[in-house]
XYZ file of C-alpha atoms in Angstrom:
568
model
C -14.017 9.625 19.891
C -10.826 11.777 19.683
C -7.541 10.523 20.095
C -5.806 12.066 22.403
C -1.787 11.181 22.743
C -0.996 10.902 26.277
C 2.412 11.450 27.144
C 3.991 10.362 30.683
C 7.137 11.603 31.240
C 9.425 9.921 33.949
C 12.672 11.811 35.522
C 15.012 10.242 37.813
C 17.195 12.364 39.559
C 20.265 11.527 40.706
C 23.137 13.222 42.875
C 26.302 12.342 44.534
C 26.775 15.427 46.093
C 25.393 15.732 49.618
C 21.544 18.022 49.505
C 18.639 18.178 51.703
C 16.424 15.440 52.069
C 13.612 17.536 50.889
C 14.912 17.897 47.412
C 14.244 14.056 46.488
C 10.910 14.485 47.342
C 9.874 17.390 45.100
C 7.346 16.223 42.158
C 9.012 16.811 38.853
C 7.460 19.079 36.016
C 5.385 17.047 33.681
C 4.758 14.031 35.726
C 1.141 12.867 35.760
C 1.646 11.392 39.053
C -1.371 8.519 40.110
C -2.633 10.373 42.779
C -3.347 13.107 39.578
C -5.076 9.897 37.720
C -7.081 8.136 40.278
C -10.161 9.769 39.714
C -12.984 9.604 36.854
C -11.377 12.199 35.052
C -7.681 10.771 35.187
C -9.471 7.436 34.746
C -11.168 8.269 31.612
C -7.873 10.284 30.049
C -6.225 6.529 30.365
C -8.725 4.900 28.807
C -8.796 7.291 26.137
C -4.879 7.011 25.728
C -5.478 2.961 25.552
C -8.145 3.960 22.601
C -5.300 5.971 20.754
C -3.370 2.988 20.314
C -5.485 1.416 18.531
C -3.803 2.688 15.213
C -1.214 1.025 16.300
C 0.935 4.557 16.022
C 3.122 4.865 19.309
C 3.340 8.047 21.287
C 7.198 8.655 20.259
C 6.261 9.548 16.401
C 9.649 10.730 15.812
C 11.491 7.580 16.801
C 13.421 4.970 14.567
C 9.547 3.317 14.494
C 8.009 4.115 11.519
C 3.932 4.811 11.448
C 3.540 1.520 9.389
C 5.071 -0.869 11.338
C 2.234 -1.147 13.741
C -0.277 -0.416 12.020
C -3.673 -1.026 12.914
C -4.955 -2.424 9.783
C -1.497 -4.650 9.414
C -0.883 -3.888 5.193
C 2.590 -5.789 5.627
C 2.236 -8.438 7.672
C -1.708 -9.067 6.344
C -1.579 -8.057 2.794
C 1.855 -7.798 1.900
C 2.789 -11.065 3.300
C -0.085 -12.818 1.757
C -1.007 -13.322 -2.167
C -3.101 -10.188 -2.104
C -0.522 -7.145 -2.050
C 3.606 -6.597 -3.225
C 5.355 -4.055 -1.053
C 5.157 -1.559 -4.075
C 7.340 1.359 -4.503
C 10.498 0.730 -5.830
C 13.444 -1.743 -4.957
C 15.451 0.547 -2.729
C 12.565 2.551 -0.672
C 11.767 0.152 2.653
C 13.641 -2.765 1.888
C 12.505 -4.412 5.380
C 9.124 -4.790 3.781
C 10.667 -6.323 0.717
C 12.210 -8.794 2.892
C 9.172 -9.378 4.993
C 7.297 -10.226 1.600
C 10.020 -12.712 0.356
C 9.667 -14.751 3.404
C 13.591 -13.883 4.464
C 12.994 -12.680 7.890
C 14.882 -12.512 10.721
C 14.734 -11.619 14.211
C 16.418 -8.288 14.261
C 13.891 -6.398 11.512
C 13.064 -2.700 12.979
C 9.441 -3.704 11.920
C 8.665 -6.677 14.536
C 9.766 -4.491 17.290
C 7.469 -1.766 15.856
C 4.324 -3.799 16.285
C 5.664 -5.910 19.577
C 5.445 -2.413 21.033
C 2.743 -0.834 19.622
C 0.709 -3.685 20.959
C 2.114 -4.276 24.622
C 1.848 -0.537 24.817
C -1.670 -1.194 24.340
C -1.650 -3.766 26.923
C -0.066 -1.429 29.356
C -2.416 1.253 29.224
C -5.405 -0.696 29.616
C -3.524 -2.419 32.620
C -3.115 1.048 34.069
C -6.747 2.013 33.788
C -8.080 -0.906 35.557
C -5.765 -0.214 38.308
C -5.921 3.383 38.450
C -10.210 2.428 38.493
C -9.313 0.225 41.619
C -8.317 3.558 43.597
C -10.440 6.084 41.997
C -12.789 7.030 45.130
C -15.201 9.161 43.085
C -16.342 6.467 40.492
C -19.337 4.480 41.743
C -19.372 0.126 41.042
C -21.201 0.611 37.834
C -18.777 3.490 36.358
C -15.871 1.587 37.439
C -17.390 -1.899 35.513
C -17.973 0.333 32.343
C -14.454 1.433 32.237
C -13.122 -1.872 33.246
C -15.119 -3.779 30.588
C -13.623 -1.305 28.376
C -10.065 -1.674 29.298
C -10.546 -5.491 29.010
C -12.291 -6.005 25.760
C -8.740 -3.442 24.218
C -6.674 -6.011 26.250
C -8.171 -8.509 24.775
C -7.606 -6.947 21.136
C -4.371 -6.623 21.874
C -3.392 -9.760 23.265
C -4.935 -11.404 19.849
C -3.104 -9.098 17.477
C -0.196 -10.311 19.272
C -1.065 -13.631 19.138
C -1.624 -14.220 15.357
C 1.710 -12.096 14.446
C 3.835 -14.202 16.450
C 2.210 -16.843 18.370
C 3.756 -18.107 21.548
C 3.223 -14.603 23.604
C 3.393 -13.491 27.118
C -0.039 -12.435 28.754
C 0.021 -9.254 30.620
C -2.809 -8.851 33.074
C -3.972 -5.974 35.958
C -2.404 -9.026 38.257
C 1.044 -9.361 36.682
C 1.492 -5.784 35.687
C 3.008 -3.742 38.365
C 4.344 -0.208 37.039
C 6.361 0.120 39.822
C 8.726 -2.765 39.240
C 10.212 -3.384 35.434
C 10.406 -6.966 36.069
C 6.645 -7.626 36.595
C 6.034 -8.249 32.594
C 8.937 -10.264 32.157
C 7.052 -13.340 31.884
C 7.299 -16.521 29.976
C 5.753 -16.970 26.818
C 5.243 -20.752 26.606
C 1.490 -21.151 28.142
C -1.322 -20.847 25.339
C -3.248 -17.120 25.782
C -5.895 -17.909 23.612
C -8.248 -18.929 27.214
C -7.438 -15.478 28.440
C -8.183 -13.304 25.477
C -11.590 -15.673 25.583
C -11.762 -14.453 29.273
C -11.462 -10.488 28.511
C -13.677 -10.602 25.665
C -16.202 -12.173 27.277
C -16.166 -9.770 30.215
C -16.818 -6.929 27.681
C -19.634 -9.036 25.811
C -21.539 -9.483 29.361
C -20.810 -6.033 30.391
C -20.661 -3.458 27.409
C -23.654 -1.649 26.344
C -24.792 -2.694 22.865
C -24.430 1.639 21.708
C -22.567 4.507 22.969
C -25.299 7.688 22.607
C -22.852 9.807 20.526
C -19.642 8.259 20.971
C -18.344 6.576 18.392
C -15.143 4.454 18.683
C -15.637 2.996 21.709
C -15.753 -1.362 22.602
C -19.732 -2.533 22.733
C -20.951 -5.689 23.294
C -20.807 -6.369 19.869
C -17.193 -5.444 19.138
C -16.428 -7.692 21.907
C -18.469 -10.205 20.940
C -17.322 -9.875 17.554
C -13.588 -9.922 18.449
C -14.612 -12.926 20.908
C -16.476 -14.963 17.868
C -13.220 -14.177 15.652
C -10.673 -15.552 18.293
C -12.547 -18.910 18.377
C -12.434 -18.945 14.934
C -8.605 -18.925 14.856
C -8.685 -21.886 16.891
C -11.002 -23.691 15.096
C -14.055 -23.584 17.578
C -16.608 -23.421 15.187
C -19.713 -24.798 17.245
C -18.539 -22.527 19.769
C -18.658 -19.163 17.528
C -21.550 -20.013 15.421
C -23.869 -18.760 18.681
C -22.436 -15.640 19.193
C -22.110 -14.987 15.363
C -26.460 -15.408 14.966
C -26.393 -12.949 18.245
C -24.523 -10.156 16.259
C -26.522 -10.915 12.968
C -29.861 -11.221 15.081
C -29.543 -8.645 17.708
C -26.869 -6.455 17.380
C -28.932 -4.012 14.843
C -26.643 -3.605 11.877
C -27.108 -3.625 8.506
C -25.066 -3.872 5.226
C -24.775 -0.754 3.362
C -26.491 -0.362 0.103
C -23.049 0.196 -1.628
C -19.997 -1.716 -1.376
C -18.083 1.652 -1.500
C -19.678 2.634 1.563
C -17.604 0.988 4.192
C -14.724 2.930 2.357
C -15.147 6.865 2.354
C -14.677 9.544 4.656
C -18.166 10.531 4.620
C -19.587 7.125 5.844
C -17.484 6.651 8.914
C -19.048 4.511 11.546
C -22.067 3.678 9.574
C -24.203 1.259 9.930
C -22.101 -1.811 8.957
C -19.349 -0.894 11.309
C -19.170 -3.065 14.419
C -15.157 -2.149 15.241
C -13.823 0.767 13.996
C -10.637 2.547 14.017
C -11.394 6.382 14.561
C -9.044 8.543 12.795
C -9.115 12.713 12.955
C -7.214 15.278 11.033
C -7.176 19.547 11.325
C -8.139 18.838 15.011
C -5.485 21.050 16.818
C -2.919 18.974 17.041
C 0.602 20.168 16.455
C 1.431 17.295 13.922
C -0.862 14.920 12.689
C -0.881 12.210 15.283
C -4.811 11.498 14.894
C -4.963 10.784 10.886
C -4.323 7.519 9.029
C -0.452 7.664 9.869
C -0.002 4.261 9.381
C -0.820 3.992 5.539
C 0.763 7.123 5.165
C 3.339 5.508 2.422
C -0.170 3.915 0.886
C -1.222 6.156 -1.988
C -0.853 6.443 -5.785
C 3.346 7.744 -6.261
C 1.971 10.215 -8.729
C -0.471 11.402 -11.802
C -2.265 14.024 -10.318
C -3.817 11.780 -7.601
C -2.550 12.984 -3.950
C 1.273 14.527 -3.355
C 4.370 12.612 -5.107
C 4.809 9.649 -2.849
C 5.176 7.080 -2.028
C 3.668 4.411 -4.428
C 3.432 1.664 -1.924
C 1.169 -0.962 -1.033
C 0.409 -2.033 -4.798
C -2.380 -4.880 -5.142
C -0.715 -8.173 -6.814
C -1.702 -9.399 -9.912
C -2.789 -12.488 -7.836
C -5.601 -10.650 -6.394
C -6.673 -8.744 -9.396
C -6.937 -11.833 -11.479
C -9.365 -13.214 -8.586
C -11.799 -10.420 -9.503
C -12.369 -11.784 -12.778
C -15.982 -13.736 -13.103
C -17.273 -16.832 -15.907
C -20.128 -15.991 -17.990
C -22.575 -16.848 -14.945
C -20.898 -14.124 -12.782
C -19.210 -16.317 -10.136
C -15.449 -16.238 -9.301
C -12.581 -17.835 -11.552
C -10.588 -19.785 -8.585
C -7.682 -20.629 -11.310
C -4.559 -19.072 -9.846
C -2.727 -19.480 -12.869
C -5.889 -17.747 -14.892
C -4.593 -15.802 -17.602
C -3.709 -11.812 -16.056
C -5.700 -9.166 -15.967
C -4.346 -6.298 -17.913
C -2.695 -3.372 -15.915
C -1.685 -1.193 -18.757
C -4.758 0.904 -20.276
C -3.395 0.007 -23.423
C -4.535 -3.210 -23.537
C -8.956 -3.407 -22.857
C -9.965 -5.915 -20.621
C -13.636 -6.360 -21.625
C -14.426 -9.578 -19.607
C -16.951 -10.120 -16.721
C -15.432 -8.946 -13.570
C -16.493 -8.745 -10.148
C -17.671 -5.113 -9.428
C -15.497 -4.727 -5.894
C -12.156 -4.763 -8.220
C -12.578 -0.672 -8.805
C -13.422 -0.335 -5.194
C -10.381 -2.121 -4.260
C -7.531 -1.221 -6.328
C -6.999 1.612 -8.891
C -6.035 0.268 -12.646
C -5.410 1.950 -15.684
C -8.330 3.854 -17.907
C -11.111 3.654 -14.768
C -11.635 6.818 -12.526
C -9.362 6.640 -9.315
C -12.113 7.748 -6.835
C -12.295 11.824 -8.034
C -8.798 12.582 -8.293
C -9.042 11.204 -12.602
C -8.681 8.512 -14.787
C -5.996 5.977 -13.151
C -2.737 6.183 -15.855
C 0.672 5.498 -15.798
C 2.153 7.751 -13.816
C -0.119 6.646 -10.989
C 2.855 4.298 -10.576
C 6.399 4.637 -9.676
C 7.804 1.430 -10.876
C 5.729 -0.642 -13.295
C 8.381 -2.714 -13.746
C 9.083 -3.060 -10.291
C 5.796 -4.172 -9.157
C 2.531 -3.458 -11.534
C 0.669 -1.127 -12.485
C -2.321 -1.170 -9.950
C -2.568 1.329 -6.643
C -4.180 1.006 -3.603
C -7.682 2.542 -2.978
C -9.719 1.515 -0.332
C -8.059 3.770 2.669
C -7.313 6.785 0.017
C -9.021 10.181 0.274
C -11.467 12.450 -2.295
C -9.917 15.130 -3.788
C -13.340 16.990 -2.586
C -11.975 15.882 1.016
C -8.445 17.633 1.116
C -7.882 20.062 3.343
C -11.082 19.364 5.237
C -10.906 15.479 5.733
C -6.846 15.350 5.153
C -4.151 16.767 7.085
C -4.183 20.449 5.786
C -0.446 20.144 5.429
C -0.493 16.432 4.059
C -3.057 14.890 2.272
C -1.762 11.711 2.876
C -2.882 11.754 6.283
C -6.889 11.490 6.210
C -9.756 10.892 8.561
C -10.820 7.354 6.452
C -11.390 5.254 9.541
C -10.243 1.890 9.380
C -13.243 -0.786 9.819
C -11.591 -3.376 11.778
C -14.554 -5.404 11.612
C -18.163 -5.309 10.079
C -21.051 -6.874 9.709
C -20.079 -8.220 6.642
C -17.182 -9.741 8.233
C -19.905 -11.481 10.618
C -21.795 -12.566 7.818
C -19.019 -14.670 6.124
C -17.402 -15.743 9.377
C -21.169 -17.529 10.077
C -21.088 -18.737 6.708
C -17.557 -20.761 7.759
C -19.283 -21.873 10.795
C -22.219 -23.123 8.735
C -20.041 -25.060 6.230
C -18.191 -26.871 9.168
C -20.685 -27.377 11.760
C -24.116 -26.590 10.364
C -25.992 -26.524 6.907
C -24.172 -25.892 3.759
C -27.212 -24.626 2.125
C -27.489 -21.651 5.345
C -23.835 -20.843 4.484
C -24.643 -20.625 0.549
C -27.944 -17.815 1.691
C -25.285 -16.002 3.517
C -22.592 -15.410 1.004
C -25.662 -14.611 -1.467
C -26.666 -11.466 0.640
C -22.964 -10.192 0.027
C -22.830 -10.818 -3.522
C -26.697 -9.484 -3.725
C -24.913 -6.083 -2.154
C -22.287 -6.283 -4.914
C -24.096 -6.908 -7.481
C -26.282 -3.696 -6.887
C -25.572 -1.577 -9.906
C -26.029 1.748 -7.864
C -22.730 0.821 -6.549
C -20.993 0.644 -9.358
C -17.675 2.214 -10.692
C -18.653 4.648 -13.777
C -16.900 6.495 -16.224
C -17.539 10.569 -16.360
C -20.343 9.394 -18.766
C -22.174 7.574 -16.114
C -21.379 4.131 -18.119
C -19.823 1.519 -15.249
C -16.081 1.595 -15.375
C -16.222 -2.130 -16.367
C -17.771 -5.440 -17.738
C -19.420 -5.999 -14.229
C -20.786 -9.835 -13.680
C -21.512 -10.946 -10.061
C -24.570 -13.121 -9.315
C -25.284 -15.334 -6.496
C -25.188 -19.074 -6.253
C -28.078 -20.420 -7.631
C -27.124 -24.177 -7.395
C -27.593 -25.845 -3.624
C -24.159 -26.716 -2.207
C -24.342 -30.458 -1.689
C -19.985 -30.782 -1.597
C -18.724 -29.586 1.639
C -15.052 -28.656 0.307
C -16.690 -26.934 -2.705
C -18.398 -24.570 -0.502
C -15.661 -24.219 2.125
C -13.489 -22.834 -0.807
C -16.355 -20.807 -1.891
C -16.662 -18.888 1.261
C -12.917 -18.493 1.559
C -12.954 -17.211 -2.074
C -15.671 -14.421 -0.829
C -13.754 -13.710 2.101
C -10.896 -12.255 -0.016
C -12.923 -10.667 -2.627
C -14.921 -8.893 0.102
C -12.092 -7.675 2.313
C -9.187 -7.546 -0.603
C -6.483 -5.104 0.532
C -7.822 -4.698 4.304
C -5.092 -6.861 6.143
C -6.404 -9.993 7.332
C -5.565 -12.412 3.770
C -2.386 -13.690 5.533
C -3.723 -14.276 8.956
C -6.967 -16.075 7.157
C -4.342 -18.532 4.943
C -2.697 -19.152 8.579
C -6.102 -20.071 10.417
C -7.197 -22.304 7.640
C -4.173 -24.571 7.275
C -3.454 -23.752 4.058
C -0.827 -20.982 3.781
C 1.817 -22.838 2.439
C 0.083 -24.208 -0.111
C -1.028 -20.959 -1.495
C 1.615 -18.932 -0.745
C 3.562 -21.347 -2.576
C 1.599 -21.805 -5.491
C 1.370 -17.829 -5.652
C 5.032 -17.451 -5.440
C 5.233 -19.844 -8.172
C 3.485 -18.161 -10.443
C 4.234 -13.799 -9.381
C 7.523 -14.961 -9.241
C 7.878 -14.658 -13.164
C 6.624 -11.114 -12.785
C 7.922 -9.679 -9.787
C 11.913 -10.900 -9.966
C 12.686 -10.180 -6.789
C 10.505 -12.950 -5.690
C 12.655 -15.825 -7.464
C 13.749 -18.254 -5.175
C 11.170 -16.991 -2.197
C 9.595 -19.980 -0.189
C 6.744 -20.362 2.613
C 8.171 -22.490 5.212
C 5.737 -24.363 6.721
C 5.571 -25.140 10.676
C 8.078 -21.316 10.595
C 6.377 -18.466 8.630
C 2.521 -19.290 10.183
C 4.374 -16.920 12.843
C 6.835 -13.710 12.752
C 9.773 -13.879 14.701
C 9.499 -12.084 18.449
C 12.307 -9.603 18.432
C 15.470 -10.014 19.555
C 15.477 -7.245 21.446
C 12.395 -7.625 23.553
C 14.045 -11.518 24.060
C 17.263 -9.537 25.335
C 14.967 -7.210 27.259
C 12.970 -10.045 29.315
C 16.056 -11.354 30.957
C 15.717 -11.899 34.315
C 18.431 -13.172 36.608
C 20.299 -13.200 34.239
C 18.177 -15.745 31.435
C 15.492 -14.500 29.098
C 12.082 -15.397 30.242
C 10.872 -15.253 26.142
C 11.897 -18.104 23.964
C 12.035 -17.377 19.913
C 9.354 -18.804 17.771
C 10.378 -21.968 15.518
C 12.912 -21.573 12.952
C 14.237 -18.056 13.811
């Protein structure tokens, strides 16, 4: 489905000067009135500007909000604020990320008003198609359910990307919304949401069609039921996900791709795997390139013949390329303190490793997709933060100009896969380690290792040799200890989905953030300098600060209706 950026424009006119009644009640140029929008057409050109946020890119592209900062696939607040990424670059280019890393946040960072917005943006415009539904008189019951069911199950999205950045958040619903008076959303954030997202995403799991002939991009059953299965996970309802997880995996008709790389090129958008995707679009007639990847547009190799000369960011942390490495048997080393991978190509790592490392991140003397052999100058500051780049949401060279931005590279059509059937997989292998049979959650986590392991997948050299010293086998041994397989099935989680966003968020959910994030800090922190001294503070950094400003904003008679999160 094409994005397509809808932009309302509001004038208010004003005069002291005495004029004819009739002039206030002329229609100003460029208004999309809701008489215009309550129809099926003006229905469905909402609903398709609710879809377009789901990149998390706002409508105002040129404002103080950078692309990033809502991003859809969350590489700062998921990845860089975890163990598994450093903000890259060097020390002076986005220092708000650099801050949001070293766990010295405040309030008044650019950055959380960036994704407050992006997401309550979201909110809004799926608030406006429901109503605008209400009063369209050309849209029969069943249309109007489809549309609504949409609307909802993106509510519900929304609301829960809200929710795990920074907790205690307002709920916006059809009922509370009114865009007629500003002070209809100024509600107070101290009720739990978590029931209502359940309530949305339910609606869209009884009322979504399981396929879209044609259409891809657009909430099913599944994604709703997948999004609904992943919110009770974050609260710990196990027994009460497991069900809808064996629906997916039973029912929903997906299938894991033959090759890891799959879920990761151009070419294989909205495959088979994909349950909730991200649709991006580039060369598509738009004047600037709203529709491509424009929030990892700082995410690509700084130099080396690979893409343009910028930006270098988003670098994977030795952290996560040391968890790649395997024992002799071909199952993960969970040591953080393991002795470090190599990142300069001077120095041959010829241990077993875990074949998804050269689908993940781009290191020294193994091809970097098509674009060559990954070297130095791949990197802007070695020093700074490592040597490895970022991979999974980069183009082909073969692609540019036909899958990137004719007039940017950097901005591609590699659709971000918000959730797959992989992602079910492991998420009913948790379930099965808490609430069920360990042995069940061991078979699962074999069929994703079973995928890496398959050789046709496999990084190779231009001589068709694999790129590495590639061990992975499956578990072999029944899992009798239930904390040795919980930690197994976390470990897979991050191998699997290294570099996609969610590490933080998972560390949060589990309990367990500050003791990793510690440990991690510990350790990086005699390699990346700018960490010394950074601590997790637990029961304050599970959650981002809300924004001042949007606490300013939500005043009403005179008080703010939003109080700040604990700590800030």
């Amino acid at each position: 489905m094409k994005k397509i950026k809808i932009l309302i424009s509001t004038l208010i006119l004003a005069s002291i000067i005495s004029c004819k009644d009739e002039f206030l009640n002329v229609q100003p140029l460029g208004v999309l009135s809701e008489a215009n929008l309550s129809n099926k057409v003006g229905v469905d050109l909402v609903l398709t500007g609710a879809y377009s946020l789901m990149d998390g890119v706002q409508t105002n592209v040129n404002s103080a909000f950078g692309d990033w900062q809502g991003a859809a696939d969350n590489w700062v607040y998921g990845s860089v604020a975890s163990d598994d990424a450093y903000k890259g670059s060097n020390a002076g280019d986005q220092p708000e990320i650099s801050v949001i890393e070293a766990y010295n946040h405040t309030p008044d960072l650019v950055h959380f008003r960036g994704k407050w917005r992006a997401v309550y943006d979201g909110v809004a415009r799926t608030n406006d198609v429901i109503l605008l539904s209400a009063k369209a008189t050309d849209m029969t019951d069943a249309e109007k359910q489809l549309v609504i069911a949409q609307a909802r199950t993106l509510r519900g999205h929304f609301h829960f990307e809200a929710r795990k950045m920074f907790g205690k958040v307002p709920y916006i619903d059809d009922k509370t919304y009114n865009p007629s008076d500003a002070n209809s959303t100024k509600v107070s954030n101290t009720d739990e949401i978590w029931p209502k997202i359940e309530e949305d995403l339910k609606f869209g799991y009884a009322n979504l069609p399981s396929r879209w002939a044609g259409v891809p991009g657009r909430t099913t059953k599944w994604a709703a039921a997948a999004l609904l299965a992943k919110a009770m996970l974050f609260q710990g309802k196990y027994s009460e996900a497991k069900p809808i997880l064996e629906d997916i995996v039973n029912n929903g008709g997906f299938r894991l791709m033959p090759k890891y790389g799959e879920n990761y090129r151009t070419s294989t958008n909205n495959n088979a795997e994909s349950i909730f995707e991200v649709q991006f679009s580039v060369n598509d007639g738009a004047a600037i390139s709203n529709n491509g990847n424009r929030g990892g547009t700082l995410n690509y190799p700084y130099g080396g013949g690979a893409l343009t000369t910028c930006c270098g960011f988003f670098q994977p942390s030795q952290s996560l390329a040391n968890a790649f490495k395997t024992t002799a048997d071909g199952l993960p080393i969970t040591d953080p303190a393991t002795a470090d991978l190599p990142m300069d190509n001077s120095q041959a790592f010829t241990g077993p490793i875990d074949p998804r490392i050269d689908h993940t991140l781009g290191r020294d003397g193994v091809p970097y997709l098509d674009w060559g052999i990954h070297n130095p100058l791949y990197i802007r500051d070695r020093a700074y933060a490592g040597g490895f780049s970022p991979k999974k949401s980069s183009p082909l060279r073969s692609e540019n100009g036909s899958l990137t931005w004719s007039n940017n590279p950097r901005q591609n059509a590699n659709n971000y896969r918000m959730i797959k059937l992989s992602h079910v997989i492991l998420w009913l292998a948790e379930c099965e380690v808490e609430v069920g049979s360990l042995e069940r959650a061991r078979t699962l986590v074999n069929q994703i290792r079973n995928r890496a392991a398959n050789p046709e997948g496999f990084v190779t050299m231009p001589n068709g040799t694999p790129a590495g010293n590639y061990v992975i086998k499956p578990y072999t041994s029944a899992w009798t200890d239930k904390t040795v397989a919980r930690e197994a099935v976390r470990t897979e989680i991050r191998l699997e989905f290294g570099m996609e966003g969610h590490r933080f968020f998972d560390l949060v959910r589990w309990g367990i953030a500050d003791q990793v994030l510690n440990r991690y800090l510990e350790i990086e922190s005699n390699k990346r300098t700018y960490l010394k001294g950074s601590r997790f503070i637990k029961g304050k950094h599970e959650y981002f600060p809300i924004p001042n400003q949007e606490i300013l904003n939500s005043s009403k008679n005179g008080q703010p209706t939003l109080k700040q999160n604990q700590g800030y």
